[in-house]
mmCIF file of C-alpha atoms and ligand atoms in Angstrom:
data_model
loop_
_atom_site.group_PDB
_atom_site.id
_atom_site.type_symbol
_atom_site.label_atom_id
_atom_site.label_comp_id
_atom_site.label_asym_id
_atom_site.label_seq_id
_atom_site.Cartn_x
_atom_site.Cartn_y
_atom_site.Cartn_z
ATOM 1 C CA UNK A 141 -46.694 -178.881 146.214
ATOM 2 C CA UNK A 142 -48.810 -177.451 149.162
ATOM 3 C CA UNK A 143 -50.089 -173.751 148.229
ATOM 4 C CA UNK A 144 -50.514 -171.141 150.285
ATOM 5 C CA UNK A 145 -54.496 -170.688 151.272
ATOM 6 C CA UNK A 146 -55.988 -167.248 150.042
ATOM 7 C CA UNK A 147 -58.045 -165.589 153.206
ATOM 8 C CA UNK A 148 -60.520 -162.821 152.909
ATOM 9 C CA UNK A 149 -59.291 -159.829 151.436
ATOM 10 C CA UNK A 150 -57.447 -160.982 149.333
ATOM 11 C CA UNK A 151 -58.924 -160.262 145.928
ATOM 12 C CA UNK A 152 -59.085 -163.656 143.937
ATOM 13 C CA UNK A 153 -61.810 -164.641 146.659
ATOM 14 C CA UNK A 154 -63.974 -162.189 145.059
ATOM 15 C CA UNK A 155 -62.787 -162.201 141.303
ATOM 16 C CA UNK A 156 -65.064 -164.592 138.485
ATOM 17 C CA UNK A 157 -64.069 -167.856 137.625
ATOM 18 C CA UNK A 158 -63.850 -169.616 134.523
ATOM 19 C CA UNK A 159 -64.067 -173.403 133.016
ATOM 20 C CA UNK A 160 -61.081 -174.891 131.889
ATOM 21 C CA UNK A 161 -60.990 -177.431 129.402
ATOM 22 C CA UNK A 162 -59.177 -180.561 128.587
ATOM 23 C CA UNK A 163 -55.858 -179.028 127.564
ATOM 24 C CA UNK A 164 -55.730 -177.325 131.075
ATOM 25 C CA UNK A 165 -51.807 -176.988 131.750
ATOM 26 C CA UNK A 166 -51.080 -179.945 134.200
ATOM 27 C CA UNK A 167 -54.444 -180.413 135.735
ATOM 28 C CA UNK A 168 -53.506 -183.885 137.317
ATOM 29 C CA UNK A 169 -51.120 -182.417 139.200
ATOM 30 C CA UNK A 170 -53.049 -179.293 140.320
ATOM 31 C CA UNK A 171 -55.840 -181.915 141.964
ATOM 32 C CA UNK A 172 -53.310 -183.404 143.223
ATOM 33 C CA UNK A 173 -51.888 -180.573 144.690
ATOM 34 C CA UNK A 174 -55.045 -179.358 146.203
ATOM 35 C CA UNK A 175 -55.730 -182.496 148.298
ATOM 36 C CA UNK A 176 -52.603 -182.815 149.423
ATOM 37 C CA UNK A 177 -53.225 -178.717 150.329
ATOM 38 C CA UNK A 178 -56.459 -179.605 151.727
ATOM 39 C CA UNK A 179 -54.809 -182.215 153.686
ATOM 40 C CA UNK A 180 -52.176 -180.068 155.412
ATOM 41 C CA UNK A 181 -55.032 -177.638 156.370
ATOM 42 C CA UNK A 182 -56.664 -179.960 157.774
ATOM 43 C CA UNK A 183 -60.022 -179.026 156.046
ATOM 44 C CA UNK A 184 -63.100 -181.050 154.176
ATOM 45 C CA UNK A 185 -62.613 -178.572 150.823
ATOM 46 C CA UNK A 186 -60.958 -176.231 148.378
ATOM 47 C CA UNK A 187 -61.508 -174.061 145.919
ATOM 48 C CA UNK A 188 -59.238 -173.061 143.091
ATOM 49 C CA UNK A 189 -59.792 -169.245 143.621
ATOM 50 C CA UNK A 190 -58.240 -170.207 147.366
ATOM 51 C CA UNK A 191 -55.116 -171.382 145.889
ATOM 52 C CA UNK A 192 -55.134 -167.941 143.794
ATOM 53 C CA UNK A 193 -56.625 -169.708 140.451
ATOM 54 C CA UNK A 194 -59.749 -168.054 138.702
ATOM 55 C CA UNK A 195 -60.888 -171.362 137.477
ATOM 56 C CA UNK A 196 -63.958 -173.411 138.029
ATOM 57 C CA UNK A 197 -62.489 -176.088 140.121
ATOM 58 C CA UNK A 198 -62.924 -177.988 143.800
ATOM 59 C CA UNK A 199 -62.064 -180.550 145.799
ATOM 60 C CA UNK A 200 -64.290 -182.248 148.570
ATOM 61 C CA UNK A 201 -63.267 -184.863 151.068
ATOM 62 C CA UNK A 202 -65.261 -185.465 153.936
ATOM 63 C CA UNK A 203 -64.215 -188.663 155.261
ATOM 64 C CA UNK A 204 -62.853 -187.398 158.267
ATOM 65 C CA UNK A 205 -66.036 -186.431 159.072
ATOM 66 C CA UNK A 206 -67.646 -190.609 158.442
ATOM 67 C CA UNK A 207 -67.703 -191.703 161.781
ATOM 68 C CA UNK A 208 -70.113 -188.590 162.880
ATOM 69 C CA UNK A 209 -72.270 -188.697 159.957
ATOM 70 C CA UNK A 210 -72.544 -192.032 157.538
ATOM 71 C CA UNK A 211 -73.511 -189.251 154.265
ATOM 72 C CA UNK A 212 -69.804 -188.385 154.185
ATOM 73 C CA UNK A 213 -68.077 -191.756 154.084
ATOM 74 C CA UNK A 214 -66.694 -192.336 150.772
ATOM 75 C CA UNK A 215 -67.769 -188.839 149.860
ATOM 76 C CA UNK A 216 -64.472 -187.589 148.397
ATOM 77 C CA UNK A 217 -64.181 -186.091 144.656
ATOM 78 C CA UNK A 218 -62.926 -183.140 142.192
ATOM 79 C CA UNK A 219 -65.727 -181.115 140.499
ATOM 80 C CA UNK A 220 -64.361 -179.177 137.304
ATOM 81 C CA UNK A 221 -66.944 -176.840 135.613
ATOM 82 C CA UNK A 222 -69.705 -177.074 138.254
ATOM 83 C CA UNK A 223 -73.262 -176.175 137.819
ATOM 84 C CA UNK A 224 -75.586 -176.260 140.221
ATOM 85 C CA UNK A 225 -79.215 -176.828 138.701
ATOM 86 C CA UNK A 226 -81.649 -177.276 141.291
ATOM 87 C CA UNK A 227 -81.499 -176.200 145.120
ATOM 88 C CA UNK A 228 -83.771 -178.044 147.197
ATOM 89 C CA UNK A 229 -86.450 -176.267 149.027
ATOM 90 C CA UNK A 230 -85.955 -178.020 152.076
ATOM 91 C CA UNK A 231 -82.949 -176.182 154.534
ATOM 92 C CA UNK A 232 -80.930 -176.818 157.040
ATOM 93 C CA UNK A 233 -78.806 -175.033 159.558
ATOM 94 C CA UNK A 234 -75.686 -175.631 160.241
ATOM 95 C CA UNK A 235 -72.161 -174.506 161.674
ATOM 96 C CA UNK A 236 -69.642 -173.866 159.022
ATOM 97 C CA UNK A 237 -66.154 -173.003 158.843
ATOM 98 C CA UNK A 238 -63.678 -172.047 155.925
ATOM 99 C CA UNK A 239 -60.049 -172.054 155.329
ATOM 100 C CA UNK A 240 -60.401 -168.610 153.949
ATOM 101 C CA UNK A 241 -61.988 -167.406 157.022
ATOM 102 C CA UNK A 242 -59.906 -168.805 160.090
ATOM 103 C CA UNK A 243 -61.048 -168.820 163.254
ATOM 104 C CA UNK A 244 -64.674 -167.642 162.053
ATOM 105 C CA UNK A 245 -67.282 -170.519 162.974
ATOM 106 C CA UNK A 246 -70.848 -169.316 161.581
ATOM 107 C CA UNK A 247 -74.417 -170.452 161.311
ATOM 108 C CA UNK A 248 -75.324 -170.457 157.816
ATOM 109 C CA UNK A 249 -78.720 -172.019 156.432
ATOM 110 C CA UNK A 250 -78.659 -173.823 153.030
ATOM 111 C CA UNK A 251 -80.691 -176.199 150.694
ATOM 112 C CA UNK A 252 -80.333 -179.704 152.356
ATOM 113 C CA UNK A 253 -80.005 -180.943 148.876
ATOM 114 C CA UNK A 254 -78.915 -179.955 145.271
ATOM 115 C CA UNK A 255 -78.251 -181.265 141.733
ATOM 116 C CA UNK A 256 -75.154 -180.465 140.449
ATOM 117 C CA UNK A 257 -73.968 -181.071 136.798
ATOM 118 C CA UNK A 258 -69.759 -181.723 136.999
ATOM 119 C CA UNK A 259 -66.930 -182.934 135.048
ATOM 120 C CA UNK A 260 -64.450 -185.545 136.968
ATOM 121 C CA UNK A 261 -60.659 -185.797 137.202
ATOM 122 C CA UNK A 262 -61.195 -188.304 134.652
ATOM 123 C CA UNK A 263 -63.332 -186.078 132.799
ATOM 124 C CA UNK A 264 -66.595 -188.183 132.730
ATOM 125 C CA UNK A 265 -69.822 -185.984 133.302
ATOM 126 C CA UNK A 266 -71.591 -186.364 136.065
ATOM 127 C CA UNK A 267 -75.776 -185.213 137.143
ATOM 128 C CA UNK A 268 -76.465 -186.161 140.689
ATOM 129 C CA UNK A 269 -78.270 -185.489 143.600
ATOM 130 C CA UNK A 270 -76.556 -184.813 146.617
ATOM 131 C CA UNK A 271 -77.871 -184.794 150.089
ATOM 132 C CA UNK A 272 -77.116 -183.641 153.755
ATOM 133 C CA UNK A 273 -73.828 -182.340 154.386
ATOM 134 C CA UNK A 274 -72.019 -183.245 151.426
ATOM 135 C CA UNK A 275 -74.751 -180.844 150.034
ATOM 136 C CA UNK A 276 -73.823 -178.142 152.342
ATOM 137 C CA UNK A 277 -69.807 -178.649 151.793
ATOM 138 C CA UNK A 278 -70.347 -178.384 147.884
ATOM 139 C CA UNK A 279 -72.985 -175.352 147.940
ATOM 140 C CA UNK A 280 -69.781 -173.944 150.231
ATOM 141 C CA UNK A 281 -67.286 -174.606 148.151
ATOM 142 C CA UNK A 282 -69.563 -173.612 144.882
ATOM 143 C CA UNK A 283 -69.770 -170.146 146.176
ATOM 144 C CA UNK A 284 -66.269 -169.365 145.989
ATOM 145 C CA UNK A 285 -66.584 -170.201 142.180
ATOM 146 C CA UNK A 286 -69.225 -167.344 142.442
ATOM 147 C CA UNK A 287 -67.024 -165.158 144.245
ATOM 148 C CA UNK A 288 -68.732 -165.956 147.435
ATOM 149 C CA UNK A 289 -67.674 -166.835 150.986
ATOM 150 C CA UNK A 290 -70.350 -168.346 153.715
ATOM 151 C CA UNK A 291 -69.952 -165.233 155.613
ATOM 152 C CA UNK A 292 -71.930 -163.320 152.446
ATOM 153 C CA UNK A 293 -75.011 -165.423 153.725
ATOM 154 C CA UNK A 294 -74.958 -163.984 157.628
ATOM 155 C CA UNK A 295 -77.006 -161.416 158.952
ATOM 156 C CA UNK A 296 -75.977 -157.774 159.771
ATOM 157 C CA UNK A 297 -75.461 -158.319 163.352
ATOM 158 C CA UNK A 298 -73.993 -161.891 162.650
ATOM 159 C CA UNK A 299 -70.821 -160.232 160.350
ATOM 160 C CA UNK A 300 -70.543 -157.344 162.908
ATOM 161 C CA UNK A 301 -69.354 -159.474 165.542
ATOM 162 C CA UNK A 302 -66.754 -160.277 163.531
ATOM 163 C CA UNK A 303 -65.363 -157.355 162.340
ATOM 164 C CA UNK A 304 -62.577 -157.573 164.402
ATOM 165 C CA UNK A 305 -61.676 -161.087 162.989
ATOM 166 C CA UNK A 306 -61.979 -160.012 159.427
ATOM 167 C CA UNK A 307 -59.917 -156.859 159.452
ATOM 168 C CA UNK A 308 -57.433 -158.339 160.731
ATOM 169 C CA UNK A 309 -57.435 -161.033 157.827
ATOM 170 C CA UNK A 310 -57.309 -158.187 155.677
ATOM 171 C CA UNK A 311 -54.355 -156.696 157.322
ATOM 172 C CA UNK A 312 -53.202 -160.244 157.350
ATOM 173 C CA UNK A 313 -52.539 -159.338 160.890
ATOM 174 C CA UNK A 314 -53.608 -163.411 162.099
ATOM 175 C CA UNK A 315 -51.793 -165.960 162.974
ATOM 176 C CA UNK A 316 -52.856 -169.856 161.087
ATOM 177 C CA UNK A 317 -51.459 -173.302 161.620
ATOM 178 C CA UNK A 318 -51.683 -173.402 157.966
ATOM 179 C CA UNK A 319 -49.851 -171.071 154.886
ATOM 180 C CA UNK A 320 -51.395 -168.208 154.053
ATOM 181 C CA UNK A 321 -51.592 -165.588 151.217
ATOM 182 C CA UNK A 322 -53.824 -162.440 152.628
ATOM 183 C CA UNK A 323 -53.157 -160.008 149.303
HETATM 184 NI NI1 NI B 10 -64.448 -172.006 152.099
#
């Protein structure tokens, strides 16, 4: 099934996750369900808390994205219980976007690497090091798990001018070529 996406103010965004385990009702399915979400959205990740779930759970595929930058071809795979354990020092700056947030395109600076401790769909643990802009889409999606969106990370000024955009979300007062869920 394709969900409906969760935009900003709607509560889960902001609510604590937690891990799931290996009797997690379905969870084939659910991944699944998220890329094919994903998919329809036409977007490079999800998070479970923006299909309404308060679980520790993404998705990332960046493939689209391959023919701009060689870092994202191939680069498509399911984190379950996340843990980011080391940020790199060295940052970037880059535009981001979010499915939760449409129509809001934002400068936001982040490590240019990390090391990230995950379960697969297969449930196989995984330690890597991941660079460049799959870094940046995982951080992303990492902070919803957190209860974060990439807007938390703008300046004053930055999330003034869009104060218009994001009342309206909360109103859920937008219009989105994708199915959403404001509250
Ligand atoms: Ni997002």
């Amino acid at each position: 099934m394709i969900y409906p996406i969760t935009i900003y103010g709607n509560p889960v965004l902001r609510k604590e996750t937690v891990d799931i385990d290996k009797d997690y009702p379905e969870l084939q399915q659910l991944i699944e369900d998220m890329f094919k979400t994903l998919y329809r959205a036409e977007g490079v990740g999800l998070a479970a808390p923006q299909i309404g779930l308060s679980i520790r759970l993404f998705v990332i595929d960046l493939n689209v994205l391959a023919e701009d930058d060689p870092a994202c071809d191939g680069f498509k795979k399911v984190f379950i219980n996340p843990k980011i354990v080391e940020y790199s020092e060295k940052t970037e700056t880059r535009d981001e976007g979010c499915l939760s947030l449409p129509g809001i395109n934002e400068s936001v600076k982040r490590s240019w690497s990390v090391k990230i401790a995950y379960f697969d769909e297969n449930w196989v643990r995984h330690e890597e090091v991941i660079e460049g802009f799959p870094a940046r889409a995982v951080q992303h999606e990492y902070d919803h798990l957190e209860g974060k969106m990439f807007i938390d990370h703008l300046s004053p000024i930055r999330r003034q001018m869009n104060r218009t955009k994001l009342s309206s979300m909360v109103k859920g007062k937008i219009r989105c070529r994708y199915t959403i869920k404001s509250n």
